[in-house]
Amino acid sequence: MQTQEAAIAPNLSISLRSNTELLDEVVVTGYGVQRKASFTGAASVVGEEALTKKSDANFVKVLEGAVPGVQMNNSTSMPGVWGSVYIRGRASLNSGTQPLYVIDGMPVNSDTDAMSSSDNNMVDPMASINPADIESITVLKDAAATAIYGSRAANGVIVVTTKKGSEGKFNINLDVKQGFVSMGNNNMDFANAEQSMKLFADGLTAYQGGDWQENYDYLADSYFGWDRKTSTDWMDEITRKGYYQDYNLNAQGRTGNTGYYVSLGYLNTDGLVIGSDMERFSGRLNLDSKFKWATIGVNTSYSYSTQNGFSLSTGGAMSSPLTAAISSQTPMDPVYDSEGNYNNINLYNPVALMDEEAGELNENKMQTVNLNPYLQVDFGLGIYAKTTLGVNITDLRQYQYWSALYNPQAMDYNGLGQQHNSRNTVITWNNVFGWNHKFADKHDVSLMLGQEMQKKAYFYEYYAKSDFPFADSGMRDLTTAGTDQGSEYYKQEARLASYFLDAHYAYADKYYLSGSFRRDGSSVFGADTRWGNFWSVGGKWRMSGEDFLNGNNVITNATLRASYGTVGNQDIGWYAARGFYGAGYNYNQMPGMRPVSISNQELTWEVSKKFDVGFDLSLWHRLHFTFDFYNEITSDALFQVPLSMTTGMSETYQNIGKIRNHGIEFSVNANIIQTKDWTWSAYANLTWNKNEVVKLSTDDPIEYTFQIIEEGRPYTQFKMKEYAGVDPETGKPLWYLNETGDETTSDYNAAAKRYVGDADPDVLGGFGTNLTWKDIDFGLTFNYRLGGKVYDSGAAYTGFGMAFRTPLEDVALNSWTEDNKNAKYPQYIYSDPYKATATSSRFLYSGNYLRISNLTLGYTLPKKWTEKVFIQKLRAYISVDNLYTFTASDFVGYNPETSANGVIAWQYPATRTFIGGIQLTF
C-alpha cells in the first residue's frame, strides 16, 4: 500500500491506496473500456478539466498542444469553421486524411459539406457538440488501439465519452460565461494615407519618370480623388470587439438503479470580423438503468446552430470583407461619401458588403441528432452480450446571397441567391458477445466477438435565383427573387459490413498480450475486392511488478509495450470503383447522360501498417513519463491517376501509391506539490514526425506553382525560386541562379527552382501548469511548433504588391531608394517590372511559434459559506484564450497556423478571447 500522512485527530478516516493505483485507470476504446494496465496500445486522454478552460465552439481545438501526435491545421478563427486534424502525420495521398470520430461508442459523421469547398469556410460537424457535455476525449493512435475499427482507422480514432449519471445525490450544475473577442497580436500594420501616397509616387516616378511632385499630385487628385485628409484604416473598419456568451445547465445523478444526465446549452459568439458569428442551442439526455441481469440505456443529443461567415479562399474572394479591405480599398478611400452613402461600391466596399440590411449573406443552419439506445445482458461468469444502435443525422441549410446593391458581380442581374440543402445520415448497429474472467488469481482473460452493420446516406439539393426587386428594402429571401438560375439534385449511399474479434490476456498483472482481427466489406470497392482483413497484436511487460523492483519507492511504475498491425482507409468517392453515369448532359433539347467515372473492379482497400514501441515510467508516484517510437507505412494507396481526355474523364482511382510517417512522442506529467493547502502540477509533451512520399503512380513528380509531390520528400514540400535579398546598388530583387550554389541573378526568369523546406513542423507540442492554494486556482497552458514553413500565396495583394494597393507600413518605410540603399525591401516600382512580388521564397516564412493558449484564474468560495444557502460549490473565474503568440522574426501575417498545405492568404486574424464566468453546483 501507498504511504500516507494524516494530521492527528480524535477520529481518523483513512482510505488505503495501492502502490499500483495506475492499474485501476481505464482507457475508453469505443467498443468498451480497458484497464490502462492491460492496454497494450498507444492512447492519450484529455479530461473535463482541460475542456472547461477553452472557449472555442469546437471541442477538437482542446487537443492542440494537449495530446502528443495531434496536429491541428486551421488558419482561421472564424467561429465554427472546420480545420483538419492529423494524428501522427498525413497518412494518405489522395483519400481521406481525417480521424474517425466515435461518440459514446458510435461512429458519427465528420465530413464537411458546403456549396463550395474552395471557400475554406465549411462548418465543422464537431462544432455541433457541446464541450460542456463531454467527460473525456481519448485519442487512439497505434494498431493495437485502432485496428478494432478496421477500414476506418488509418488516420487514428478520436473517442468522445459524454457525461452520464453519477453515483451520489442529485446535482444541478450551472456554468455562465461572458466576455469578448478581440484581435490577437500580429505584425500586419498597414500604411496610412500619407505613407501610401508617398510610396505610390515613388513607384510611379520610378516606372515612368517625370517630376515626383507632379506624379504625387496626379495620383492624389486624379487617380484616387483624395481630399488630402482621409486616412481610413480598413481593417479597423471591418473588425470589432465581439460579444461572447455561453450558458450551460445540467442535472446529474442516480436514483435507485437509474442514472441520468440532462443538459441544456446556449452559445452565442460574435466573430472578430463583421459578418461572422455563431449561435448554438444544444440539449442532451443520457439514461441508464441497471438490473440484476441487464443494463438498458440511451445516449441522445440534439443541436441546432446558425453560423454566418464569408469566403476564406486563399485565392482571394472579392466578396470577402478581408479581401476587399486589404486588396481593393486604400487609406485614401473613405467609407462613406459626402452624402452619407457607401463610397466605392464598384470596388467592393467591405463595410457595404457586410451591411446588416442589404449586404451579403452566407448563412449556415445545421441540425444534428444523435440517438444511441443500447441493451446489455449479463449471463453470469463474466459472459455478456450487448447490442447498440447508433443514428447520426446532420442537416445543413446554406443560403448565400450576393448583394444586388453592393456586390459589383451581382449588380448586373440584380442580386443572386443560392440555396444548398443537404443531409448526411449514418446508421450503425453493432452486436458484441464477450467474456471477462479471472482464474487462479493470476490469469485475466477478456474476449469479445462482434458484428457491425453501417449504412451511410447523403443527398443535396441546390437551386438559385436572381433579380431581387425589393433588395433595397432589405428583402433578401429567395422567395422574393424573380428569375430561376438553375437547380441540381444528387444522392448517394454506401454500406459497410463487419465482423471482429478482440482478445486480451494478462498474467499476474505483469505480462499482457492483446490481439484483434476485423473483416470489413465495403460497397465502395469493386465486387471482387470488397472484403479486407485488418489485425493487430500487442504486448506489454510491467517491469515494476517484478521482484527486482518490488517495494521500490523510486520506480513506482515501469512498463514496456509494443504493437504491430494493419488498418484501412476507404474514404474516397462512394462510387469510385463503378462505371458511373451522370445525368443532365442534354443535347438538342433531349435529356442525356454520360459516363463520369470508369469501372475498376480491382480497386480495393488502402492499407496502413503500424508499428509502435513505447515505454512508461513513474517515479515516486509524482513523475510520469511516456515515450513512443512509431513507424507507419500506407501501401496500395488510393491514388488519382490521370486519364486521357479522349475518355471524357480526367482521372480515376488506382491502388498504387505509398506514403510513410515515422516519429517520436514524449510526454511528462508531474505532481510537484500535494499538501493540504497547496497543489502544483505540470505537463509537457513533444512530437517529432517525418513524412515521406515513398511511391507515386509514375517516377515523375507532381509539380505545382510552388509545391511538389515527389518520391523521397514530404507531401508538403515547397519548391520555388529562392530569394536572395536586395541588390544594394540597384534596388532590384535577387534570386539564386542555379539549383545549388551562391550565384545570384536579378533576372527572375533565369533563376532555377529550389527545394526550400516543407510545411510539416519538425517538432510540435505543448506544456502547462496548474496551481491551487486553498480556494484559489491558476492554470497556464502553451502550445508550440518548430521547423515548418508557411507560404503567403497572396502577398502580392496583401501589403507587398506594386499595383497601388495598400502597403504594409514596413514596406512603405523600408523599401529601397537612392537614400536608403541598405533597405529591407526592393525598390517599389509600379507594375513590378522586375517581378519582386512573383512566387519565390521571399514570402516563405518560418512557421515557428510559441502561444500562450490559455490563462485561467479562479476562486471557489469556502463550503462553510455556500452550504448555508444550499450551494455545494460556487466558483468565479476569469480566462483568456490566445493571450499572446511569439512568432519567428521573419514571419509576416495574422496567424502562423496554416491549413494542411502550409499556405496562408487573406487570413482571418487570430482572436483573443477574454471570459469571466461563474460555476454553481446545487
Short mmCIF file of N, CA and C in Angstrom, two decimals, residues 101-160:
data_model
loop_
_atom_site.label_atom_id
_atom_site.label_comp_id
_atom_site.label_asym_id
_atom_site.label_seq_id
_atom_site.Cartn_x
_atom_site.Cartn_y
_atom_site.Cartn_z
N TYR A 101 -14.29 9.67 -35.79
CA TYR A 101 -14.85 10.17 -34.54
C TYR A 101 -15.90 9.18 -34.03
N VAL A 102 -15.76 8.81 -32.77
CA VAL A 102 -16.69 7.87 -32.14
C VAL A 102 -17.23 8.54 -30.87
N ILE A 103 -18.55 8.69 -30.79
CA ILE A 103 -19.17 9.33 -29.64
C ILE A 103 -20.02 8.30 -28.91
N ASP A 104 -19.68 8.04 -27.67
CA ASP A 104 -20.38 7.05 -26.85
C ASP A 104 -20.50 5.71 -27.59
N GLY A 105 -19.41 5.31 -28.21
CA GLY A 105 -19.35 4.00 -28.85
C GLY A 105 -19.83 3.95 -30.28
N MET A 106 -20.37 5.03 -30.81
CA MET A 106 -20.93 5.00 -32.15
C MET A 106 -20.17 5.94 -33.09
N PRO A 107 -19.72 5.45 -34.26
CA PRO A 107 -19.10 6.33 -35.25
C PRO A 107 -20.11 7.36 -35.74
N VAL A 108 -19.64 8.60 -35.92
CA VAL A 108 -20.52 9.68 -36.37
C VAL A 108 -19.92 10.34 -37.60
N ASN A 109 -20.76 11.08 -38.30
CA ASN A 109 -20.32 11.80 -39.48
C ASN A 109 -19.42 12.96 -39.08
N SER A 110 -18.27 13.05 -39.72
CA SER A 110 -17.39 14.20 -39.52
C SER A 110 -17.05 14.87 -40.85
N ASP A 111 -17.74 14.46 -41.92
CA ASP A 111 -17.49 15.05 -43.23
C ASP A 111 -18.07 16.46 -43.31
N THR A 112 -17.29 17.36 -43.86
CA THR A 112 -17.77 18.71 -44.06
C THR A 112 -18.57 18.79 -45.35
N ASP A 113 -19.42 19.78 -45.42
CA ASP A 113 -20.27 19.95 -46.59
C ASP A 113 -20.48 21.44 -46.80
N ALA A 114 -20.53 21.86 -48.05
CA ALA A 114 -20.74 23.28 -48.34
C ALA A 114 -21.08 23.43 -49.80
N MET A 115 -21.59 24.57 -50.13
CA MET A 115 -21.89 24.89 -51.52
C MET A 115 -20.63 24.88 -52.36
N SER A 116 -19.52 25.34 -51.76
CA SER A 116 -18.24 25.37 -52.46
C SER A 116 -17.13 25.04 -51.48
N SER A 117 -16.34 24.02 -51.78
CA SER A 117 -15.25 23.64 -50.88
C SER A 117 -14.07 24.60 -50.98
N SER A 118 -13.97 25.34 -52.09
CA SER A 118 -12.84 26.26 -52.26
C SER A 118 -12.94 27.49 -51.37
N ASP A 119 -14.11 27.72 -50.77
CA ASP A 119 -14.27 28.89 -49.90
C ASP A 119 -13.58 28.72 -48.55
N ASN A 120 -13.21 27.49 -48.20
CA ASN A 120 -12.49 27.21 -46.96
C ASN A 120 -13.23 27.67 -45.71
N ASN A 121 -14.54 27.74 -45.76
CA ASN A 121 -15.31 28.17 -44.59
C ASN A 121 -16.39 27.17 -44.22
N MET A 122 -16.10 25.90 -44.44
CA MET A 122 -17.08 24.86 -44.17
C MET A 122 -17.30 24.70 -42.67
N VAL A 123 -18.55 24.50 -42.29
CA VAL A 123 -18.89 24.32 -40.88
C VAL A 123 -18.46 22.92 -40.45
N ASP A 124 -17.82 22.84 -39.30
CA ASP A 124 -17.35 21.56 -38.78
C ASP A 124 -18.48 20.88 -38.03
N PRO A 125 -18.87 19.65 -38.42
CA PRO A 125 -19.92 18.94 -37.67
C PRO A 125 -19.58 18.77 -36.19
N MET A 126 -18.30 18.73 -35.86
CA MET A 126 -17.91 18.58 -34.45
C MET A 126 -18.24 19.84 -33.64
N ALA A 127 -18.45 20.97 -34.32
CA ALA A 127 -18.82 22.20 -33.61
C ALA A 127 -20.27 22.15 -33.13
N SER A 128 -21.01 21.12 -33.52
CA SER A 128 -22.39 20.97 -33.06
C SER A 128 -22.46 20.31 -31.68
N ILE A 129 -21.34 19.78 -31.22
CA ILE A 129 -21.30 19.07 -29.93
C ILE A 129 -20.89 20.05 -28.84
N ASN A 130 -21.67 20.08 -27.79
CA ASN A 130 -21.38 20.98 -26.68
C ASN A 130 -20.23 20.42 -25.84
N PRO A 131 -19.09 21.13 -25.76
CA PRO A 131 -17.98 20.61 -24.96
C PRO A 131 -18.33 20.41 -23.49
N ALA A 132 -19.33 21.15 -22.98
CA ALA A 132 -19.72 21.01 -21.58
C ALA A 132 -20.33 19.65 -21.28
N ASP A 133 -20.76 18.91 -22.32
CA ASP A 133 -21.35 17.58 -22.14
C ASP A 133 -20.32 16.46 -22.16
N ILE A 134 -19.06 16.80 -22.41
CA ILE A 134 -18.04 15.78 -22.61
C ILE A 134 -17.32 15.46 -21.31
N GLU A 135 -17.22 14.18 -21.01
CA GLU A 135 -16.49 13.70 -19.84
C GLU A 135 -15.01 13.56 -20.15
N SER A 136 -14.70 12.97 -21.31
CA SER A 136 -13.30 12.77 -21.68
C SER A 136 -13.20 12.56 -23.19
N ILE A 137 -11.98 12.79 -23.70
CA ILE A 137 -11.65 12.53 -25.11
C ILE A 137 -10.43 11.63 -25.11
N THR A 138 -10.52 10.50 -25.80
CA THR A 138 -9.40 9.56 -25.91
C THR A 138 -8.95 9.52 -27.36
N VAL A 139 -7.67 9.74 -27.57
CA VAL A 139 -7.09 9.69 -28.93
C VAL A 139 -6.34 8.37 -29.06
N LEU A 140 -6.83 7.50 -29.96
CA LEU A 140 -6.22 6.20 -30.22
C LEU A 140 -5.29 6.33 -31.41
N LYS A 141 -4.06 5.80 -31.29
CA LYS A 141 -3.05 6.10 -32.30
C LYS A 141 -2.50 4.88 -33.03
N ASP A 142 -2.06 3.86 -32.28
CA ASP A 142 -1.36 2.76 -32.93
C ASP A 142 -2.32 1.65 -33.32
N ALA A 143 -1.77 0.58 -33.90
CA ALA A 143 -2.62 -0.51 -34.40
C ALA A 143 -3.34 -1.23 -33.27
N ALA A 144 -2.67 -1.44 -32.14
CA ALA A 144 -3.31 -2.15 -31.04
C ALA A 144 -4.54 -1.40 -30.55
N ALA A 145 -4.52 -0.08 -30.66
CA ALA A 145 -5.64 0.73 -30.21
C ALA A 145 -6.72 0.90 -31.27
N THR A 146 -6.32 0.91 -32.56
CA THR A 146 -7.27 1.31 -33.62
C THR A 146 -7.71 0.18 -34.52
N ALA A 147 -6.98 -0.95 -34.57
CA ALA A 147 -7.28 -1.98 -35.56
C ALA A 147 -8.67 -2.57 -35.40
N ILE A 148 -9.24 -2.48 -34.20
CA ILE A 148 -10.59 -2.98 -34.00
C ILE A 148 -11.60 -2.22 -34.84
N TYR A 149 -11.22 -1.02 -35.31
CA TYR A 149 -12.09 -0.24 -36.20
C TYR A 149 -11.77 -0.49 -37.67
N GLY A 150 -10.75 -1.30 -37.95
CA GLY A 150 -10.51 -1.79 -39.29
C GLY A 150 -10.35 -0.74 -40.36
N SER A 151 -11.29 -0.74 -41.27
CA SER A 151 -11.16 0.02 -42.51
C SER A 151 -11.28 1.52 -42.32
N ARG A 152 -11.63 1.98 -41.13
CA ARG A 152 -11.84 3.42 -40.95
C ARG A 152 -10.81 4.04 -40.03
N ALA A 153 -9.76 3.29 -39.66
CA ALA A 153 -8.88 3.72 -38.58
C ALA A 153 -7.48 4.12 -39.04
N ALA A 154 -7.24 4.22 -40.33
CA ALA A 154 -5.89 4.53 -40.81
C ALA A 154 -5.39 5.87 -40.30
N ASN A 155 -6.30 6.81 -40.06
CA ASN A 155 -5.91 8.15 -39.63
C ASN A 155 -6.11 8.37 -38.14
N GLY A 156 -6.24 7.28 -37.38
CA GLY A 156 -6.45 7.39 -35.95
C GLY A 156 -7.92 7.49 -35.60
N VAL A 157 -8.21 7.40 -34.31
CA VAL A 157 -9.58 7.42 -33.83
C VAL A 157 -9.66 8.38 -32.64
N ILE A 158 -10.67 9.23 -32.65
CA ILE A 158 -10.94 10.12 -31.52
C ILE A 158 -12.25 9.66 -30.88
N VAL A 159 -12.15 9.18 -29.64
CA VAL A 159 -13.28 8.63 -28.92
C VAL A 159 -13.77 9.65 -27.90
N VAL A 160 -15.02 10.04 -28.00
CA VAL A 160 -15.62 11.02 -27.10
C VAL A 160 -16.59 10.30 -26.17
#
